[in-house]
Coordinates of C-alpha atoms and ligand atoms in Angstrom, one line a residue:
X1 CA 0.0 0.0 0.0
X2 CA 0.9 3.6 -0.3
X3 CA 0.6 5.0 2.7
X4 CA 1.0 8.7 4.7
X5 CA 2.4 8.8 7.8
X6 CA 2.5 12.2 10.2
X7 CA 4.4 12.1 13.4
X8 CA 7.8 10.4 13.6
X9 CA 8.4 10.5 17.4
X10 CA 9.4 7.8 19.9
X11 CA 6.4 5.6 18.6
X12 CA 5.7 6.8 15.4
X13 CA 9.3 6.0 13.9
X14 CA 9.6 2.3 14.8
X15 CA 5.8 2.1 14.0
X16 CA 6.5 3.6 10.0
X17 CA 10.0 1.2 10.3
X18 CA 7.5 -1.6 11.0
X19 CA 5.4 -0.8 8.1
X20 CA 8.6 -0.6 5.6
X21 CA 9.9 -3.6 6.4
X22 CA 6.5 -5.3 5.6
X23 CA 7.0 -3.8 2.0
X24 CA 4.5 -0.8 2.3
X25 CA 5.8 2.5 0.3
X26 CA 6.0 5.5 2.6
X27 CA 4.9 9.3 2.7
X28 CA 6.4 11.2 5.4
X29 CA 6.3 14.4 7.7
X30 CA 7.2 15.3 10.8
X31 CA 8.0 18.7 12.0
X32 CA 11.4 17.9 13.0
X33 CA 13.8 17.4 10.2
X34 CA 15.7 15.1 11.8
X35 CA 13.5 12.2 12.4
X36 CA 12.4 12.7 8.6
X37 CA 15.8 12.3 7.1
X38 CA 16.3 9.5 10.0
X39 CA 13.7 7.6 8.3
X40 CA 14.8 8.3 4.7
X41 CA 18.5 7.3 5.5
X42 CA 17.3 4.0 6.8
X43 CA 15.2 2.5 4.0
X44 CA 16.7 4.4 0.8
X45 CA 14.4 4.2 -2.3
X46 CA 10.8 3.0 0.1
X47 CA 10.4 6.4 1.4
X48 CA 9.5 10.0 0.0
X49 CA 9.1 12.9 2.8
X50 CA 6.4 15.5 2.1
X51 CA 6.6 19.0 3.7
X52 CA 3.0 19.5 4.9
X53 CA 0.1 17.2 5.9
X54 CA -2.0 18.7 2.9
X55 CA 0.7 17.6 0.3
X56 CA 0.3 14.2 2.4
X57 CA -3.5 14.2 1.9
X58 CA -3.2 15.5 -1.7
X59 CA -0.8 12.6 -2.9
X60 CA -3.5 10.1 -3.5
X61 CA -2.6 7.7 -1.3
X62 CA -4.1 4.6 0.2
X63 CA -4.5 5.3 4.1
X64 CA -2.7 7.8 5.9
X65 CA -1.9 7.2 9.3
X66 CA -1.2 9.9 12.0
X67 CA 0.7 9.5 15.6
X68 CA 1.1 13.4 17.1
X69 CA 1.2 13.7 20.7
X70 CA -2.4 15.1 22.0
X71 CA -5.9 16.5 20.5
X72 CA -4.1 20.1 19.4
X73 CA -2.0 19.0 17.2
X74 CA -4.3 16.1 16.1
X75 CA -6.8 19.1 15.0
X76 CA -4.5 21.1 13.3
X77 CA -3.2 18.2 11.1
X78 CA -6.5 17.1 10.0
X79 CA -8.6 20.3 10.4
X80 CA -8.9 23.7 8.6
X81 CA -7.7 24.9 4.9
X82 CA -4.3 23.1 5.2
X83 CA -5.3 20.1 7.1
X84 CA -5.5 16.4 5.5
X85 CA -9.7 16.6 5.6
X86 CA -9.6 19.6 3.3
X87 CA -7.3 18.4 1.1
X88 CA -7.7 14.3 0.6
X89 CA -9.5 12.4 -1.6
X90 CA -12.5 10.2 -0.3
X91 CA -10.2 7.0 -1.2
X92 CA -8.0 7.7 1.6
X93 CA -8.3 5.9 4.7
X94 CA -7.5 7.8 7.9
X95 CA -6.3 6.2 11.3
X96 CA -5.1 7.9 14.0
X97 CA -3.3 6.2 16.6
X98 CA -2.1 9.3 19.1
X99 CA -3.6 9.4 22.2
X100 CA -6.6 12.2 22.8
X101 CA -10.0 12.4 24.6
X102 CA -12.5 10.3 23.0
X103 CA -14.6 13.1 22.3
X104 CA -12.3 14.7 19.7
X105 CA -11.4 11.7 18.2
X106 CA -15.4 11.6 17.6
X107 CA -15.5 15.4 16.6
X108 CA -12.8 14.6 13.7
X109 CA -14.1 11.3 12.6
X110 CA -17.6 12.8 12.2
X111 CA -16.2 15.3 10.3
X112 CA -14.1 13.0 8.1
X113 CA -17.3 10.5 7.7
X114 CA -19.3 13.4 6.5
X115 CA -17.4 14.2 3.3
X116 CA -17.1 10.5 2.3
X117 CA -13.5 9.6 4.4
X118 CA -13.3 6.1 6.6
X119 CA -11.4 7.5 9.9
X120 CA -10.2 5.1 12.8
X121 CA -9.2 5.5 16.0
X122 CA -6.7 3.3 17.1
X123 CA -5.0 4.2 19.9
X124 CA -1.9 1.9 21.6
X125 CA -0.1 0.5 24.2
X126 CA 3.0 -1.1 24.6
X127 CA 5.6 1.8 24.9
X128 CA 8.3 2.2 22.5
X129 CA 9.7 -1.2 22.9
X130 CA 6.6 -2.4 21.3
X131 CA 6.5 -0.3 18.7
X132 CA 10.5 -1.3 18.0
X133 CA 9.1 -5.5 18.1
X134 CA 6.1 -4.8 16.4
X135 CA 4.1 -6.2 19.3
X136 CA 1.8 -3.2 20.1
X137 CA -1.8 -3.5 21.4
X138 CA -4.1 -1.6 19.2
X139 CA -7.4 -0.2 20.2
X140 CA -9.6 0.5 17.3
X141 CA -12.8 2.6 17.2
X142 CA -14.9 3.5 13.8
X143 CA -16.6 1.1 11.2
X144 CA -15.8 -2.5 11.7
X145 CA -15.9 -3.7 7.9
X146 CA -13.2 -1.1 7.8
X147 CA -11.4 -2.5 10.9
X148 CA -11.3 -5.8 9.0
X149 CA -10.0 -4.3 6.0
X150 CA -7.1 -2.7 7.6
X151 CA -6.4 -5.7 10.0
X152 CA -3.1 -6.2 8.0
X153 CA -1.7 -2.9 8.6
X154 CA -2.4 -3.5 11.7
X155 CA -0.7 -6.7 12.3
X156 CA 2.5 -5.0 10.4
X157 CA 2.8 -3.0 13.9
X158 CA 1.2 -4.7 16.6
X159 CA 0.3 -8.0 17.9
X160 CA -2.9 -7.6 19.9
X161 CA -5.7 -5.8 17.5
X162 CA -8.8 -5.4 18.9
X163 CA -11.8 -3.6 17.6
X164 CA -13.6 -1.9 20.5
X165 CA -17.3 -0.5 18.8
X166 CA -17.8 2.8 17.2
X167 CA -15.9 5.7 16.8
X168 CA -14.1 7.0 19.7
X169 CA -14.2 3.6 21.2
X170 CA -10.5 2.9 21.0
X171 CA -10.0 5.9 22.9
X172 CA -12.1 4.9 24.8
X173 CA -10.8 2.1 26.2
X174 CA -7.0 3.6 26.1
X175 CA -8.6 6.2 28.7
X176 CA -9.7 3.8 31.6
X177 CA -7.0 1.1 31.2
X178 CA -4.6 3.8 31.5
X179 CA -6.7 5.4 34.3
X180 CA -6.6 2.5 35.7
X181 CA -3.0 1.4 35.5
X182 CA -2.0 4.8 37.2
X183 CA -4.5 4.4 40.1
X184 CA -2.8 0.9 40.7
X185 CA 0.9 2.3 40.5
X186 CA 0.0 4.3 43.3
X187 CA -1.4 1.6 45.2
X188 CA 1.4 -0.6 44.8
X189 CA 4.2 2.4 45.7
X190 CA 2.3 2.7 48.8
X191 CA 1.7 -0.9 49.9
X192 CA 5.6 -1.6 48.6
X193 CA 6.5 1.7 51.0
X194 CA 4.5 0.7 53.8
X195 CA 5.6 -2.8 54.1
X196 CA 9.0 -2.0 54.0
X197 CA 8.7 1.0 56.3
X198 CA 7.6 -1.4 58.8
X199 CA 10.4 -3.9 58.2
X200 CA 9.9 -6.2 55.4
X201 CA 12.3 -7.0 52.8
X202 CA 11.2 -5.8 49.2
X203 CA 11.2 -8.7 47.4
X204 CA 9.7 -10.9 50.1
X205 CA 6.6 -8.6 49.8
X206 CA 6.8 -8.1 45.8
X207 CA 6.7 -11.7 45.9
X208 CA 3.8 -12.4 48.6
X209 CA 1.8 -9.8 46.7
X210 CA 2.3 -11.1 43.8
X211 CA 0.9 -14.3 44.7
X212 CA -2.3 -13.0 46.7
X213 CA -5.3 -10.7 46.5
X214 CA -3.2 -7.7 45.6
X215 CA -1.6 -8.9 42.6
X216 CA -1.5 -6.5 39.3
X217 CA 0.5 -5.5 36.6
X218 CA 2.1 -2.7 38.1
X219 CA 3.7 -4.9 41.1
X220 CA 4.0 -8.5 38.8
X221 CA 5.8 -6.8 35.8
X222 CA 7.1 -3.0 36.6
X223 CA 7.3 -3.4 40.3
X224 CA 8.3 0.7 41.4
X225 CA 10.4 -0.2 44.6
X226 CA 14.4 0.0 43.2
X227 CA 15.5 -4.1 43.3
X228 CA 12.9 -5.9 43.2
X229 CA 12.5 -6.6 39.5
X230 CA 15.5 -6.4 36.6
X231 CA 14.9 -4.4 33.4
X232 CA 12.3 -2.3 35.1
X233 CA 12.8 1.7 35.2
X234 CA 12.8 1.4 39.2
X235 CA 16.1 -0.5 38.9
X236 CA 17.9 2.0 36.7
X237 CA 16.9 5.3 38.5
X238 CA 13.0 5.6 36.6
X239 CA 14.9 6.6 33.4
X240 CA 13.3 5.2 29.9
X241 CA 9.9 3.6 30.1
X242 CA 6.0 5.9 30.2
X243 CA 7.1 9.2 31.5
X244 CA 5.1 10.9 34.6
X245 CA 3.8 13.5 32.4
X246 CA 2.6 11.2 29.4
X247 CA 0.5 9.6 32.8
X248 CA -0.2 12.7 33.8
X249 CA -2.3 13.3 30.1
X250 CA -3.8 10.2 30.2
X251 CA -5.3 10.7 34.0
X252 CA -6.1 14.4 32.6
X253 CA -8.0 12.9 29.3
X254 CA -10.2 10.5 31.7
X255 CA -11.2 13.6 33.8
X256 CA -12.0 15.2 31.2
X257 CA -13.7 12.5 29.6
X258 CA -15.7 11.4 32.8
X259 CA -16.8 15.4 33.5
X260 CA -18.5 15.2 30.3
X261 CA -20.4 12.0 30.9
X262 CA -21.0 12.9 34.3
X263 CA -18.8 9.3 35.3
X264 CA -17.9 9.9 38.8
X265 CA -13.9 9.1 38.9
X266 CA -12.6 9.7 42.6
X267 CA -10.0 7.4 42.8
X268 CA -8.9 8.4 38.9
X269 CA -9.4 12.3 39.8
X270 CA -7.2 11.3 42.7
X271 CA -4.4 9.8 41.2
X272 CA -4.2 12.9 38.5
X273 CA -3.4 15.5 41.4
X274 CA -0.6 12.9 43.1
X275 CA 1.0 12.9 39.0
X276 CA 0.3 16.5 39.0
X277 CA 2.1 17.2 42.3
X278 CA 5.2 15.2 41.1
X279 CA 5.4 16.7 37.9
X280 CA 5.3 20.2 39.9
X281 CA 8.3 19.3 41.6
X282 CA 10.3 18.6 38.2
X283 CA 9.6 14.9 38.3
X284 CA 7.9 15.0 35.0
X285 CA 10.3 13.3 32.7
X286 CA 10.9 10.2 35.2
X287 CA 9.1 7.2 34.7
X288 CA 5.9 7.1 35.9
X289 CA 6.4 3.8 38.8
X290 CA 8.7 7.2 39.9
X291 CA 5.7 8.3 41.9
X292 CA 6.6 6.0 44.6
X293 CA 9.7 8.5 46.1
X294 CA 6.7 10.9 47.2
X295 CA 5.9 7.9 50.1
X296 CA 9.2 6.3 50.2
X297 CA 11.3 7.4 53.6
X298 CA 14.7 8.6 52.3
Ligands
NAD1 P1 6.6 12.2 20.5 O1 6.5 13.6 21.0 O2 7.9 11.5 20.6 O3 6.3 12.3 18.9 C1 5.3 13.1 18.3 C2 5.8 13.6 17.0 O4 4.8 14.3 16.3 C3 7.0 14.4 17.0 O5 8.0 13.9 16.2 C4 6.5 15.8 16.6 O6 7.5 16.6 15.9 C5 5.4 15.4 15.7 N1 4.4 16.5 15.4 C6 3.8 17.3 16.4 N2 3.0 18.2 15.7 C7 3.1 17.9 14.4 C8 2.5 18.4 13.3 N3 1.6 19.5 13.4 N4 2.8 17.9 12.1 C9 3.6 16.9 12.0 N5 4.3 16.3 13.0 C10 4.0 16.8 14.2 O7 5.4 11.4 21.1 P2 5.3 9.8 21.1 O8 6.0 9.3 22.3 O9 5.7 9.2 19.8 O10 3.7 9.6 21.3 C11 2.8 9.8 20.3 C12 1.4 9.4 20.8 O11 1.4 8.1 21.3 C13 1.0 10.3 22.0 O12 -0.4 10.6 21.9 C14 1.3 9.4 23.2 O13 0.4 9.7 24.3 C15 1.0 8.0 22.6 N6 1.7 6.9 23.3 C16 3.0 7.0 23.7 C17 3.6 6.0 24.3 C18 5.0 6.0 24.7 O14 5.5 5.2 25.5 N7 5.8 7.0 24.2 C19 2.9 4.8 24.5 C20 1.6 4.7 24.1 C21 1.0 5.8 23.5

């Protein structure tokens, strides 16, 4: 296929690598200069880069896929004189996979829908080493007949593809997993402080915890106490991984989210003023199992 992508960062680079190394010919543009010529450097010949998302939407392509960091910049890609809806033809196929509030991922695919486009949303997780294997978990909201039809793109980038209902849905679901996982990171930094605080060794707990009632991902697989786990951020000083501030989005896109379909969130509303308070004290760039140093004793 002949296909646009807009937004070469962290994910969107090994995501587009993914997709040339499955034989897809690709149409690039990102902002920064650097990640474009990154991109062209690496797969001579498979590759042209555009220099605005209108010459993207104007060069007839089959799907163009987009993967910007939040709502703004999704709406001035697609939106307006110089965005992709203005300027692409209705055999296009739109998907974008950055994370934003369901409700403008509805706003734009209503808009796309009504001048004859198929839009997606199909947001992911997985971090950036899934996007590097390929093994990404995509959550895909719009037509389903459509969903089937770009299953293989999907599978070119991911490994767990799983169509969630109408438009909006995959945001959906991103939104309260991701709520979810953040309410539970702070419930395991502060069981994992308590217990040690009190005189138990870290791993011993990890390890009881992991076997009972308390179990989850956040203490099984990315455990935040330093030790416990290898190859976790908490053992090499909360550097790499899903930064606090990218949490911090996420917990801000449920609020927002759950204030318009007046969903009471307290624990989720919670956890977004604890990541708010350690991004306040200059925390925001650490890994987000970081959170645990605000109730660890020093
Ligand atoms: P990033 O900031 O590394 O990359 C975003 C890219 O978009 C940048 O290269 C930027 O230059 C480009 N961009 C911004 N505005 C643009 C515009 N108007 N036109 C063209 N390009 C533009 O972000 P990322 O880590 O790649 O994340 C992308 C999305 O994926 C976000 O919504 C994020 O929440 C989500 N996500 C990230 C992770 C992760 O671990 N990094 C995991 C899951 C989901």
């Amino acid at each position: 296929m002949k296909i646009g992508f807009i937004g070469l960062g962290n994910m969107g680079s090994p995501m587009a690598n993914n997709l040339l190394k499955a034989g897809h010919e690709l149409f690039i543009f990102d902002l920064v200069q650097a990640s474009v010529k990154k991109l062209l450097d690496q797969h001579p010949g498979k590759v042209r880069a555009l220099s605005a998302p209108k010459e993207v939407a104007a060069a007839g392509l089959d799907l163009i896929i987009t993967m910007l960091p939040a709502a703004v910049h999704v709406k001035s890609v697609y939106l307006g004189p110089d965005g992709v809806l203005a300027n692409v033809s209705t055999q296009t196929a739109l998907i974008d996979s950055s994370t934003i509030d369901p409700q403008t991922a509805r706003e734009v695919a209503a808009i796309a829908a009504a001048q004859g486009n198929v839009m997606l949303d199909a947001p992911v997780s997985g971090g950036t080493g899934g996007a590097e294997a390929g093994t990404l978990t995509f959550m895909v909201g719009g037509d389903e007949a459509e969903f089937t039809r770009y299953k293989n793109i999907f599978n070119a980038m991911g490994k767990n593809i799983v169509y969630c209902g109408g438009s909006g849905n995959g945001q959906v679901a991103k939104v309260a997993n991701n709520m979810l996982l953040g309410i539970s990171m702070i419930g395991t930094a502060e069981a994992m402080s308590l217990g040690v605080s009190l005189g138990m060794e870290p791993k011993v707990l990890a390890g009881i915890i992991n076997t009972s009632s308390g179990r989850c991902w956040s203490s099984d697989t990315y455990n935040p106490f330093p030790g416990v786990l290898e190859n976790v951020p908490a053992s090499r000083g909360y550097t790499g991984g899903f930064g606090s501030d990218l949490m911090l989005k996420d917990l801000g896109l449920a609020a927002e989210a759950a204030k318009l379909a007046k969903q009471p969130i307290p624990l989720g509303s919670l956890a977004q003023q604890i990541y708010q308070t350690f991004s306040l004290q200059g925390n925001g760039g650490l890994d987000f199992s970081a959170i645990i140093n605000l109730f660890r004793k020093k």
